[in-house]
Coordinates of C-alpha atoms and ligand atoms in Angstrom, one line a residue:
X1 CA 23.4 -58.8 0.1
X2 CA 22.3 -62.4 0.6
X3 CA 18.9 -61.1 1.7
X4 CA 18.6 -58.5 -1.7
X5 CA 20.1 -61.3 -3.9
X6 CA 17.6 -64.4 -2.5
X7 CA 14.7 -61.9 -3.2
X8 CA 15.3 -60.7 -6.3
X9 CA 16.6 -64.2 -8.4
X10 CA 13.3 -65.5 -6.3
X11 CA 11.0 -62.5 -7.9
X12 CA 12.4 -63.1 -11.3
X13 CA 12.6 -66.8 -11.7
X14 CA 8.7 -66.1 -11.1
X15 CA 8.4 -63.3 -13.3
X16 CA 7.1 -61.1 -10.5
X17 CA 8.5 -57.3 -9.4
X18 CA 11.1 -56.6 -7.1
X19 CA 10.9 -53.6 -4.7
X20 CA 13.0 -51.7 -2.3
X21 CA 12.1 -50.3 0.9
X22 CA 14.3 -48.3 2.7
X23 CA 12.4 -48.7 6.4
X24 CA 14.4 -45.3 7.7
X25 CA 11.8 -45.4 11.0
X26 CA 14.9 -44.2 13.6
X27 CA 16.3 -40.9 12.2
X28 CA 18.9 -40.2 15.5
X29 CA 20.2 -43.1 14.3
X30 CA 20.9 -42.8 10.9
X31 CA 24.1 -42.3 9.4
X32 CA 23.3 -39.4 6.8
X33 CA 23.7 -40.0 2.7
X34 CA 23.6 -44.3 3.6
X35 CA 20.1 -44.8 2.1
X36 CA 22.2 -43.4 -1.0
X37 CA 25.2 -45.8 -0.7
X38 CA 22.5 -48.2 -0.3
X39 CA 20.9 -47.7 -3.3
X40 CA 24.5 -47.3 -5.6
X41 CA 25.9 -50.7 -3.9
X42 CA 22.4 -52.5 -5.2
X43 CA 22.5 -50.8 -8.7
X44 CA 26.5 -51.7 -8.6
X45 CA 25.5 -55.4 -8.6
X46 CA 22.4 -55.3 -11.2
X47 CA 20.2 -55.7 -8.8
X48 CA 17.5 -52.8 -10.7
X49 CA 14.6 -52.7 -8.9
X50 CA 10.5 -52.0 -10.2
X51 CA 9.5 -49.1 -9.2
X52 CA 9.9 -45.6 -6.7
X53 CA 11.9 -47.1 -3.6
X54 CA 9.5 -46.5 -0.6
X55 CA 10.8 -44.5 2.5
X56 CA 9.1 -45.4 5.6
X57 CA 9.4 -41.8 6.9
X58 CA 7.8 -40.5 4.6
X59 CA 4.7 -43.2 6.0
X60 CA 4.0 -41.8 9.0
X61 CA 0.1 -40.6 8.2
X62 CA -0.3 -44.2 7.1
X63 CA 0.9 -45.4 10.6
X64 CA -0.8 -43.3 12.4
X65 CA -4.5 -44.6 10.7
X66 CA -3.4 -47.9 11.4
X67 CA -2.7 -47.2 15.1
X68 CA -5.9 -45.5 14.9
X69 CA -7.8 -48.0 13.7
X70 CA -6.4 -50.6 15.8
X71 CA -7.7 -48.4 18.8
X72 CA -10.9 -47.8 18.0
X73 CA -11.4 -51.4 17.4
X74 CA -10.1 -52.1 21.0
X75 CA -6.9 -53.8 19.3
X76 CA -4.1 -51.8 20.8
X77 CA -3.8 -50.1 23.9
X78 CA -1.4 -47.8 25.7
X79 CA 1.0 -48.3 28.1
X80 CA 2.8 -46.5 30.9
X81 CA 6.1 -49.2 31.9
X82 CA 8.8 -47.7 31.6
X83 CA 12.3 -49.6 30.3
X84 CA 12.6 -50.3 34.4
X85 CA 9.5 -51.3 34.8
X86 CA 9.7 -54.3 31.9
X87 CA 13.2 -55.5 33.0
X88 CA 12.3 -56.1 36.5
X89 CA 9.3 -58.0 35.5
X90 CA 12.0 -61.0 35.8
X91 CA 14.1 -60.4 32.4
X92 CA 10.4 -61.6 30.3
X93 CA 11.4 -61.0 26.7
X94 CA 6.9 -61.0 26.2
X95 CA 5.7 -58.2 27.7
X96 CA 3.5 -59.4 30.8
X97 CA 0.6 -57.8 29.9
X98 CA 0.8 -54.6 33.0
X99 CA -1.3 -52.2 31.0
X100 CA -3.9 -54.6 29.1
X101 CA -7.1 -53.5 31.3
X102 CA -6.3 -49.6 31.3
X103 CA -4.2 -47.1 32.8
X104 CA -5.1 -45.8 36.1
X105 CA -6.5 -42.3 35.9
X106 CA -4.5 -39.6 34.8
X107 CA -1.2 -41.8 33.6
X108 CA -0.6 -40.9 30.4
X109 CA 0.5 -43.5 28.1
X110 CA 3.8 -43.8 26.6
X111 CA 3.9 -46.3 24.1
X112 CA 1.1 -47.9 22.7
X113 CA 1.4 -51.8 22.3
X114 CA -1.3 -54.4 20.2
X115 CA -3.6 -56.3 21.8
X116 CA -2.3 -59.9 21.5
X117 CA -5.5 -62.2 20.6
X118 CA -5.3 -65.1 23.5
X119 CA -4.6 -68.6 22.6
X120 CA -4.6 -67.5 18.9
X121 CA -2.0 -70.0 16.7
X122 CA 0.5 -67.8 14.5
X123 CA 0.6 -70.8 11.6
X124 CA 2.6 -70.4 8.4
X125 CA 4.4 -72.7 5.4
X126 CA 8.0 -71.6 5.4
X127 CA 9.4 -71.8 1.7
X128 CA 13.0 -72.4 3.9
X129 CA 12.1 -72.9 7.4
X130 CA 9.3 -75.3 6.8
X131 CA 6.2 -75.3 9.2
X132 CA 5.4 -72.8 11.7
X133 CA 3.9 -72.5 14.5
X134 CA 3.4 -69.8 17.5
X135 CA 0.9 -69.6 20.1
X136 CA 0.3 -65.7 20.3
X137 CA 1.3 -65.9 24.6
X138 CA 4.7 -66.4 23.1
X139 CA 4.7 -63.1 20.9
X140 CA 2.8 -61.0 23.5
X141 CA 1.6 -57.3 23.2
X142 CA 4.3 -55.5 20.6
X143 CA 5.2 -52.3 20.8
X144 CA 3.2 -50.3 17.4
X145 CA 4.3 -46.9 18.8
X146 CA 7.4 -46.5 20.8
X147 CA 8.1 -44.6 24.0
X148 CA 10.1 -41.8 22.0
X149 CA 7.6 -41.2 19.6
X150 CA 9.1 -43.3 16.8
X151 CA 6.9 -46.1 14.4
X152 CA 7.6 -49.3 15.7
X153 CA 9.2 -51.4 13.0
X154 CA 6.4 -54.3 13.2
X155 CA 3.5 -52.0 12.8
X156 CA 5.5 -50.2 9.6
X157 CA 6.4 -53.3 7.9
X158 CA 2.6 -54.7 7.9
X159 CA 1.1 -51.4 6.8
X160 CA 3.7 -51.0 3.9
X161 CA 3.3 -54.3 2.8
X162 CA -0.5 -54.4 2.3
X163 CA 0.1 -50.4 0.7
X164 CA 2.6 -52.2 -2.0
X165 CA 0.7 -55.2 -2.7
X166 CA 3.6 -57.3 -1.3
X167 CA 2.9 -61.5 -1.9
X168 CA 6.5 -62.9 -1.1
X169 CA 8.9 -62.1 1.8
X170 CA 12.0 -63.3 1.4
X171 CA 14.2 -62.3 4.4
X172 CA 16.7 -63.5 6.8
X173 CA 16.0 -66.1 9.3
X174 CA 16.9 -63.5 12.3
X175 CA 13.2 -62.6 11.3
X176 CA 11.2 -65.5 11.9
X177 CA 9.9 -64.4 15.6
X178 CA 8.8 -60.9 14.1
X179 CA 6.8 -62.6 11.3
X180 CA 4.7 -64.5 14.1
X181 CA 3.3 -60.6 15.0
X182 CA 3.6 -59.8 11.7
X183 CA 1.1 -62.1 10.9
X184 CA -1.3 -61.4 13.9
X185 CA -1.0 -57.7 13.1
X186 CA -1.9 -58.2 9.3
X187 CA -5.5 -60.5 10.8
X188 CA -6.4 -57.5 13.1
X189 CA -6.0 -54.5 10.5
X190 CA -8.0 -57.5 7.8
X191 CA -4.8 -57.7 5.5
X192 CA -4.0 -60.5 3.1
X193 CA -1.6 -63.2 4.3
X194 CA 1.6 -63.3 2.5
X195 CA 4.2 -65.8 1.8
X196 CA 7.8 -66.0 3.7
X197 CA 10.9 -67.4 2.8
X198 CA 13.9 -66.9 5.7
X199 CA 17.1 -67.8 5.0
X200 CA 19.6 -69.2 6.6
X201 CA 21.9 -66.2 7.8
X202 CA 25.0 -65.4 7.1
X203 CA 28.0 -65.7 10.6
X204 CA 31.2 -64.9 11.5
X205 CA 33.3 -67.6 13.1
X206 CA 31.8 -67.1 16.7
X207 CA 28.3 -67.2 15.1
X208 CA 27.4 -64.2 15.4
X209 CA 25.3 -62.2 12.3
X210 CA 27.5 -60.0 9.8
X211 CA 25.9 -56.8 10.7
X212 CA 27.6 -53.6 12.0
X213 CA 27.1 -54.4 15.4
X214 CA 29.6 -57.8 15.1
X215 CA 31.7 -54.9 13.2
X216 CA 30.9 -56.7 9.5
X217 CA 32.3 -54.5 6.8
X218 CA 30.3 -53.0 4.4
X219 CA 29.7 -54.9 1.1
X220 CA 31.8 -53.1 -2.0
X221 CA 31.2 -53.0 -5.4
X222 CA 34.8 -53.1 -6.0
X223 CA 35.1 -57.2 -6.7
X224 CA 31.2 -57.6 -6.9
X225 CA 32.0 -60.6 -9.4
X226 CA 33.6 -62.3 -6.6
X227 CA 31.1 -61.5 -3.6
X228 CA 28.4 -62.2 -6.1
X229 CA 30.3 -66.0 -6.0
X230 CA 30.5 -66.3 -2.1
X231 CA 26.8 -64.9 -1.9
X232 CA 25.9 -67.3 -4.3
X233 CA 27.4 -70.3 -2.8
X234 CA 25.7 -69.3 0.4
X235 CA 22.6 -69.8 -1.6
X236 CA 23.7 -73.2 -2.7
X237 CA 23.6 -71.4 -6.6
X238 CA 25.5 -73.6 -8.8
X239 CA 26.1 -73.9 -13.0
X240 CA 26.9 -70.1 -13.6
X241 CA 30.4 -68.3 -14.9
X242 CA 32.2 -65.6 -13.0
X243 CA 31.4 -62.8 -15.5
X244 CA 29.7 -58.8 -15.5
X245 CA 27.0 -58.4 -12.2
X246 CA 23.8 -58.4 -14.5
X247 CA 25.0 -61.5 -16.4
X248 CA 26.0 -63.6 -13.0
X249 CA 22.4 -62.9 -11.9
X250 CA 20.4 -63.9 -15.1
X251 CA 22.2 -67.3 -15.1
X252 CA 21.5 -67.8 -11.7
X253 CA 18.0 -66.2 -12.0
X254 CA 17.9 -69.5 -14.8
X255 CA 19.4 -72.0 -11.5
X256 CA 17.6 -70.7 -9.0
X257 CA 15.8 -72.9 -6.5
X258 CA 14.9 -71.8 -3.2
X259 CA 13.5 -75.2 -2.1
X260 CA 17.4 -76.2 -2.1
X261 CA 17.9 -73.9 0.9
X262 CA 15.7 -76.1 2.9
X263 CA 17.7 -78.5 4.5
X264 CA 20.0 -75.7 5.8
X265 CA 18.0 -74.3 8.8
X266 CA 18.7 -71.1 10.5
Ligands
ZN1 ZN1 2.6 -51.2 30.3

């Protein structure tokens, strides 16, 4: 909610569009009619989006040409490590580069990874975060296509942001390692840079993120006057009344100013 609130007072206040995506990429693990519940609990608040909402499985063609293209260029590559295979290679987080000059013959890849440019600086103005900076040896070779078949969600998220003529991400701050690959992904397929924005994210008491996995609950529209409040306090929102959803967010659409988020880190 902080994420879908930050984005949409940040597209307003600019007069730009708001879109949702619903990146759906890992059907096993989807809990069935949620992209729905999504969708009410966002129209619940008055957060209308522009626009079809874009499913990412419905992308795959797109994906695939990417991949594609990235291969025939020399970009990506495939690879044959198995889970095994990557944790023994001493717990690295970067994949060590195994498969980079080939496969030996008649190994079959099973995921295909990018090709990491060397000694390439992942740069970028942080409207939050401030400057960035990531040599691409810290990134390494990500995953575009995974082992079981499924889109990676790196590859997905660059391809769907040049197909929507996305200019502004504004996400949580979880995502600031991913946007260092998103960014060498978008100079190897020749898309435009965008700007980022990630905010500080919201924790529970051990600091961990609110997300299903710390066991979060979900966000209700029953009371959506007073989460709208706590969300907005979060995002350091001040000079509005408690009132109706859509009302709450045009005054605060009026206050908003992301550059107040700054000092608050991750
Ligand atoms: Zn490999």
């Amino acid at each position: 909610m902080v994420a879908a609130v930050a984005s949409y007072l940040d597209a307003r206040a600019r007069g730009g569009t708001w879109f949702v995506r619903m990146e759906d990429l890992d059907p096993p693990r989807e809990v069935p009619g949620a992209a729905d519940d999504i969708l009410r609990t966002l129209e619940g608040f008055g957060l209308n989006w522009d626009g079809e909402v874009l499913y990412q499985h419905t992308r795959h063609a797109a994906y695939r040409a990417a991949l594609d293209q990235l291969v025939e260029e020399d970009k990506a590559f495939g690879c044959c490590c198995t889970r095994r295979d990557l944790a023994e290679a001493d717990g690295l987080q970067v994949y060590p580069g195994t498969c980079r000059a080939g496969l030996p013959s008649g190994v079959e890849p099973r995921s295909w990874r990018f090709r990491m440019p060397d000694h390439e600086e992942l740069v970028w103005q942080d409207a939050v975060q401030g400057d960035q900076r990531y040599a691409s040896e810290r990134v390494g070779d990500v995953t575009l296509l995974r082992a079981d078949g499924q889109w990676a969600y790196h590859l997905a998220v660059v391809v769907d942001d040049e197909y929507q003529g996305i200019t502004d991400v504004v996400r949580g701050a979880d995502l600031v390692d991913a946007t260092a690959a998103h960014i060498a992904l978008q100079r190897a397929l020749g898309f435009r840079p965008l700007r980022y924005a990630h905010l500080p994210i919201v924790t529970n008491a051990q600091g961990q993120k609110l997300s299903k996995q710390s066991l979060a609950q979900p966000v209700s529209v029953v009371e959506a006057p007073q989460t709208l409040k706590k969300v907005f306090a979060h995002l350091r929102i001040t000079g509005y009344e408690m009132d109706a959803p859509p009302k709450m967010l045009d005054q605060a659409t009026s206050n908003w100013q992301l550059s107040l988020l700054k000092q608050r880190g991750a």
